């Protein structure tokens, strides 16, 4: 045992490496000069093997059992990046989602403050008498080595990628040769944070005003600056120069004379999360169902409890959220409210800010890194006690957390699609458990998992069965598009939808059209030979975009010009099949040329704040049409919308995914709920070629229980979630044979688990067999013994390292929301 030196301390550090074989704390000595800044939650740089890594301090101890202990190199972030609850949460994420704890802890780092330790190269100090000393005229360096040496002499140091970028592919070989010869040395450099505190320069005088005025009495421009600073004590430099009419040179002269000094003041960036336009007026009193739900949530204050707030669209779930949060704030506690889509966030934030004031922070990827960092730090400092945001907001550093709300809990965007593949809803439930506070899951179409939890009595069921103010639910009409076609209507709009749109727009009301596809149409097809242009990288049909007549892949963004004739047979009979947002927009504009049309899809909302701008444009307009993809389906509250049209209800039903019926049902209910939220009743038109599908008939009948019972029966029979947990193992790479061999090797390993532990499905090519040039296979496991299966999976994954070295990426998705 290493005896402690005077006041010597040791840190237990989780090192951020993806390997699960080293997923444990390692002991490091804390140097005396770093001791004041090293605490539980600190992000540090540490030596690890032959490299240098980022790590997180999870404990501070007085001794270690190790004979030799390395020292922490540096503390990378002032102040802890997580507290004990978030540390335990990340440990749970590592265990449950089969990832490393270090990778999970990265989720808790303030936005833009993560670090990478980059292997960097510089010229070495070579003994003077060495003939091959770098740069000596007689040194036998080839042209490539000379180019690398000259570059390093200019730059001082560079990464390997920078060397290759500047000198060409041969630079990589030359760099390795120079390192072997001892002429170039490698070291590790910490990357700079990509987000920093925003500052504004302020000026102030350094002595009393009379003395300062006497010093500049013969310099009128300097005198005007001194006079302003004497009056206001300090001023932003930009304002000072504008009001005094002086130049920066005049100010610099005052600074040089010691009369004025410049100080940088932290100034957080302002985030405008509001939606200008229609904002619901708070009700004077709650409905009986709202009051009952709120009382149940309030009764759980200060202890953990789980609630499913199951309310029809327009039933006032948001009002229950706001009042529940208000009550927690009055008790001195904070709150986190999760919303699934960036497009939903502006309206949600505006409502919470109107009612709760400026203490509401917003966190989502639509903000700049600097803005997210400022919001995060405002929460950590306690100036903002409420966080509204998308998935990542579940890790916000809210002190004394009093409640977590997950709106639209069924939404698939809560699942992260990169490692660690966590589900924000389930992480929220676990965090609430660790913090001892209630969690409220809200939805008009609860996930089957949440419905199952109600049946299992792990979640309390709170119902809001009717709309506020007694407003009726919209009338839903299913339109059989086969009959429309047989009657000679070849338009993308059925006769009933066309008439309803015309009536609503003539009355100055609004219409929402839901199209579950971007682009002008889904694909091109040759009517003579059947040829369909496909993406060379992804093996999926290219989507036709009328703007610029382009074919584009919506998986890898590959694009090419649409052909005039069939590339396969030369036929001119190429036809557009399917319906995209562009085509719907064009038809609406053709039929209603004087009506404002707002389109929301991934093509029109790429710009900063574009979601909020488009929603605001629709909110302000009178007699307008909002059309788009899933962005228009959920969460929006526009009282003047009286007609909703679902242009193609069948898009998701044919997908090879066991959740396809559930997803279709949820989308249809959600988009239907946008109609009739004001004084005028709403009408919904669902256009479909499968009018008898149980997901469609349940929406038409307004009978949610009918859908849940049928879908639950199918899931139980097929042993799918929520009855049997699922893990999807993905394999991808550029070498098709290597990917297949990795999948087969994994299959042999998991088959040894035994059928009582897991049922193996596959391996097989993924439904999207190739994406972005990478071949894809997958292997699914139905877990009958979760603990045993996950433990066995950890061991099996360690045995697949040889396949990773051959360029195969292996991913683990626990509780997948998509099997594509």
PDB file of C-alpha atoms in Angstrom, residues 654-781:
ATOM      1  CA  UNK A 654     -46.128  -0.938 -44.770  1.00  0.00           C
ATOM      2  CA  UNK A 655     -42.780  -0.542 -43.039  1.00  0.00           C
ATOM      3  CA  UNK A 656     -41.049  -3.737 -41.793  1.00  0.00           C
ATOM      4  CA  UNK A 657     -41.167  -2.605 -38.168  1.00  0.00           C
ATOM      5  CA  UNK A 658     -43.309  -4.062 -35.379  1.00  0.00           C
ATOM      6  CA  UNK A 659     -44.153  -0.523 -34.196  1.00  0.00           C
ATOM      7  CA  UNK A 660     -45.554   0.637 -37.563  1.00  0.00           C
ATOM      8  CA  UNK A 661     -49.244   0.341 -36.598  1.00  0.00           C
ATOM      9  CA  UNK A 662     -48.683   2.087 -33.250  1.00  0.00           C
ATOM     10  CA  UNK A 663     -46.748   4.905 -34.910  1.00  0.00           C
ATOM     11  CA  UNK A 664     -49.458   5.387 -37.562  1.00  0.00           C
ATOM     12  CA  UNK A 665     -52.226   5.457 -34.950  1.00  0.00           C
ATOM     13  CA  UNK A 666     -50.354   7.993 -32.823  1.00  0.00           C
ATOM     14  CA  UNK A 667     -49.610  10.284 -35.750  1.00  0.00           C
ATOM     15  CA  UNK A 668     -53.198  10.214 -37.010  1.00  0.00           C
ATOM     16  CA  UNK A 669     -54.591  11.022 -33.556  1.00  0.00           C
ATOM     17  CA  UNK A 670     -52.043  13.754 -32.943  1.00  0.00           C
ATOM     18  CA  UNK A 671     -52.551  15.545 -36.254  1.00  0.00           C
ATOM     19  CA  UNK A 672     -56.330  15.174 -35.950  1.00  0.00           C
ATOM     20  CA  UNK A 673     -56.088  16.961 -32.625  1.00  0.00           C
ATOM     21  CA  UNK A 674     -54.889  20.161 -34.313  1.00  0.00           C
ATOM     22  CA  UNK A 675     -58.449  20.794 -35.557  1.00  0.00           C
ATOM     23  CA  UNK A 676     -61.260  22.496 -33.658  1.00  0.00           C
ATOM     24  CA  UNK A 677     -59.262  23.861 -30.714  1.00  0.00           C
ATOM     25  CA  UNK A 678     -61.091  27.204 -30.874  1.00  0.00           C
ATOM     26  CA  UNK A 679     -64.734  28.231 -30.961  1.00  0.00           C
ATOM     27  CA  UNK A 680     -65.456  26.644 -34.370  1.00  0.00           C
ATOM     28  CA  UNK A 681     -65.723  22.828 -34.578  1.00  0.00           C
ATOM     29  CA  UNK A 682     -63.036  20.862 -36.404  1.00  0.00           C
ATOM     30  CA  UNK A 683     -63.142  18.338 -39.239  1.00  0.00           C
ATOM     31  CA  UNK A 684     -60.467  15.787 -40.161  1.00  0.00           C
ATOM     32  CA  UNK A 685     -60.118  13.928 -43.461  1.00  0.00           C
ATOM     33  CA  UNK A 686     -57.949  10.793 -43.466  1.00  0.00           C
ATOM     34  CA  UNK A 687     -57.106   9.725 -47.019  1.00  0.00           C
ATOM     35  CA  UNK A 688     -56.112   6.071 -47.223  1.00  0.00           C
ATOM     36  CA  UNK A 689     -55.991   2.973 -49.426  1.00  0.00           C
ATOM     37  CA  UNK A 690     -56.384   0.787 -46.298  1.00  0.00           C
ATOM     38  CA  UNK A 691     -59.588   2.118 -44.707  1.00  0.00           C
ATOM     39  CA  UNK A 692     -60.221  -1.127 -42.817  1.00  0.00           C
ATOM     40  CA  UNK A 693     -56.862  -1.253 -40.990  1.00  0.00           C
ATOM     41  CA  UNK A 694     -57.477  -1.283 -37.231  1.00  0.00           C
ATOM     42  CA  UNK A 695     -55.139   1.713 -36.687  1.00  0.00           C
ATOM     43  CA  UNK A 696     -57.283   3.782 -39.077  1.00  0.00           C
ATOM     44  CA  UNK A 697     -60.703   2.605 -37.875  1.00  0.00           C
ATOM     45  CA  UNK A 698     -59.747   3.291 -34.229  1.00  0.00           C
ATOM     46  CA  UNK A 699     -58.959   6.903 -35.117  1.00  0.00           C
ATOM     47  CA  UNK A 700     -62.173   7.283 -37.102  1.00  0.00           C
ATOM     48  CA  UNK A 701     -64.250   5.815 -34.253  1.00  0.00           C
ATOM     49  CA  UNK A 702     -62.425   7.799 -31.573  1.00  0.00           C
ATOM     50  CA  UNK A 703     -61.964   4.467 -29.785  1.00  0.00           C
ATOM     51  CA  UNK A 704     -58.392   4.391 -28.473  1.00  0.00           C
ATOM     52  CA  UNK A 705     -59.071   1.381 -26.319  1.00  0.00           C
ATOM     53  CA  UNK A 706     -60.007  -0.608 -29.438  1.00  0.00           C
ATOM     54  CA  UNK A 707     -56.561   0.022 -30.895  1.00  0.00           C
ATOM     55  CA  UNK A 708     -54.644  -0.668 -27.681  1.00  0.00           C
ATOM     56  CA  UNK A 709     -56.384  -3.968 -27.052  1.00  0.00           C
ATOM     57  CA  UNK A 710     -55.756  -5.258 -30.578  1.00  0.00           C
ATOM     58  CA  UNK A 711     -52.141  -4.095 -30.702  1.00  0.00           C
ATOM     59  CA  UNK A 712     -51.402  -5.409 -27.202  1.00  0.00           C
ATOM     60  CA  UNK A 713     -52.784  -8.791 -28.226  1.00  0.00           C
ATOM     61  CA  UNK A 714     -50.447  -8.928 -31.236  1.00  0.00           C
ATOM     62  CA  UNK A 715     -47.426  -7.867 -29.176  1.00  0.00           C
ATOM     63  CA  UNK A 716     -48.165 -10.433 -26.475  1.00  0.00           C
ATOM     64  CA  UNK A 717     -48.555 -13.217 -29.025  1.00  0.00           C
ATOM     65  CA  UNK A 718     -45.355 -12.263 -30.886  1.00  0.00           C
ATOM     66  CA  UNK A 719     -43.349 -11.650 -27.686  1.00  0.00           C
ATOM     67  CA  UNK A 720     -42.541  -8.019 -28.493  1.00  0.00           C
ATOM     68  CA  UNK A 721     -42.263  -5.022 -26.148  1.00  0.00           C
ATOM     69  CA  UNK A 722     -43.788  -4.111 -23.785  1.00  0.00           C
ATOM     70  CA  UNK A 723     -44.107  -7.792 -22.824  1.00  0.00           C
ATOM     71  CA  UNK A 724     -40.585  -8.915 -23.720  1.00  0.00           C
ATOM     72  CA  UNK A 725     -37.600  -6.506 -23.793  1.00  0.00           C
ATOM     73  CA  UNK A 726     -35.732  -6.231 -27.083  1.00  0.00           C
ATOM     74  CA  UNK A 727     -32.098  -5.539 -28.009  1.00  0.00           C
ATOM     75  CA  UNK A 728     -31.043  -4.848 -31.590  1.00  0.00           C
ATOM     76  CA  UNK A 729     -27.379  -5.422 -32.484  1.00  0.00           C
ATOM     77  CA  UNK A 730     -26.309  -3.591 -35.637  1.00  0.00           C
ATOM     78  CA  UNK A 731     -23.343  -4.292 -37.901  1.00  0.00           C
ATOM     79  CA  UNK A 732     -22.167  -1.892 -40.604  1.00  0.00           C
ATOM     80  CA  UNK A 733     -19.142  -1.329 -42.792  1.00  0.00           C
ATOM     81  CA  UNK A 734     -17.908  -0.736 -46.318  1.00  0.00           C
ATOM     82  CA  UNK A 735     -16.920  -4.397 -46.798  1.00  0.00           C
ATOM     83  CA  UNK A 736     -20.134  -6.407 -47.278  1.00  0.00           C
ATOM     84  CA  UNK A 737     -18.491  -9.762 -46.530  1.00  0.00           C
ATOM     85  CA  UNK A 738     -16.815  -8.509 -43.341  1.00  0.00           C
ATOM     86  CA  UNK A 739     -20.159  -7.152 -42.079  1.00  0.00           C
ATOM     87  CA  UNK A 740     -21.908 -10.448 -42.782  1.00  0.00           C
ATOM     88  CA  UNK A 741     -19.166 -12.471 -41.057  1.00  0.00           C
ATOM     89  CA  UNK A 742     -19.362 -10.244 -37.955  1.00  0.00           C
ATOM     90  CA  UNK A 743     -23.133 -10.738 -37.773  1.00  0.00           C
ATOM     91  CA  UNK A 744     -22.769 -14.513 -38.137  1.00  0.00           C
ATOM     92  CA  UNK A 745     -20.046 -14.617 -35.470  1.00  0.00           C
ATOM     93  CA  UNK A 746     -22.235 -12.658 -33.076  1.00  0.00           C
ATOM     94  CA  UNK A 747     -25.146 -14.982 -33.805  1.00  0.00           C
ATOM     95  CA  UNK A 748     -23.109 -18.020 -32.779  1.00  0.00           C
ATOM     96  CA  UNK A 749     -22.110 -16.330 -29.528  1.00  0.00           C
ATOM     97  CA  UNK A 750     -25.625 -15.283 -28.513  1.00  0.00           C
ATOM     98  CA  UNK A 751     -27.153 -18.647 -29.416  1.00  0.00           C
ATOM     99  CA  UNK A 752     -25.076 -20.081 -26.555  1.00  0.00           C
ATOM    100  CA  UNK A 753     -27.022 -17.943 -24.064  1.00  0.00           C
ATOM    101  CA  UNK A 754     -29.840 -20.485 -24.057  1.00  0.00           C
ATOM    102  CA  UNK A 755     -33.494 -20.032 -25.057  1.00  0.00           C
ATOM    103  CA  UNK A 756     -34.474 -19.395 -21.419  1.00  0.00           C
ATOM    104  CA  UNK A 757     -32.242 -16.277 -21.468  1.00  0.00           C
ATOM    105  CA  UNK A 758     -32.939 -14.889 -24.946  1.00  0.00           C
ATOM    106  CA  UNK A 759     -34.619 -15.707 -28.248  1.00  0.00           C
ATOM    107  CA  UNK A 760     -32.427 -14.884 -31.239  1.00  0.00           C
ATOM    108  CA  UNK A 761     -33.910 -13.330 -34.397  1.00  0.00           C
ATOM    109  CA  UNK A 762     -31.535 -13.255 -37.349  1.00  0.00           C
ATOM    110  CA  UNK A 763     -28.952 -12.310 -38.310  1.00  0.00           C
ATOM    111  CA  UNK A 764     -30.257 -10.759 -41.531  1.00  0.00           C
ATOM    112  CA  UNK A 765     -29.633  -7.762 -43.758  1.00  0.00           C
ATOM    113  CA  UNK A 766     -31.288  -4.647 -42.320  1.00  0.00           C
ATOM    114  CA  UNK A 767     -34.427  -3.411 -44.155  1.00  0.00           C
ATOM    115  CA  UNK A 768     -32.318  -0.436 -45.261  1.00  0.00           C
ATOM    116  CA  UNK A 769     -29.522  -2.732 -46.399  1.00  0.00           C
ATOM    117  CA  UNK A 770     -27.105   0.002 -47.392  1.00  0.00           C
ATOM    118  CA  UNK A 771     -26.834   3.577 -46.073  1.00  0.00           C
ATOM    119  CA  UNK A 772     -24.191   6.171 -46.962  1.00  0.00           C
ATOM    120  CA  UNK A 773     -22.096   3.507 -48.660  1.00  0.00           C
ATOM    121  CA  UNK A 774     -22.139   1.176 -45.641  1.00  0.00           C
ATOM    122  CA  UNK A 775     -23.618  -2.318 -45.718  1.00  0.00           C
ATOM    123  CA  UNK A 776     -25.917  -3.108 -42.785  1.00  0.00           C
ATOM    124  CA  UNK A 777     -26.958  -6.299 -40.975  1.00  0.00           C
ATOM    125  CA  UNK A 778     -28.739  -6.701 -37.691  1.00  0.00           C
ATOM    126  CA  UNK A 779     -29.459  -9.307 -35.043  1.00  0.00           C
ATOM    127  CA  UNK A 780     -32.313  -8.966 -32.553  1.00  0.00           C
ATOM    128  CA  UNK A 781     -32.657 -10.549 -29.139  1.00  0.00           C
TER     129      UNK A 781
END
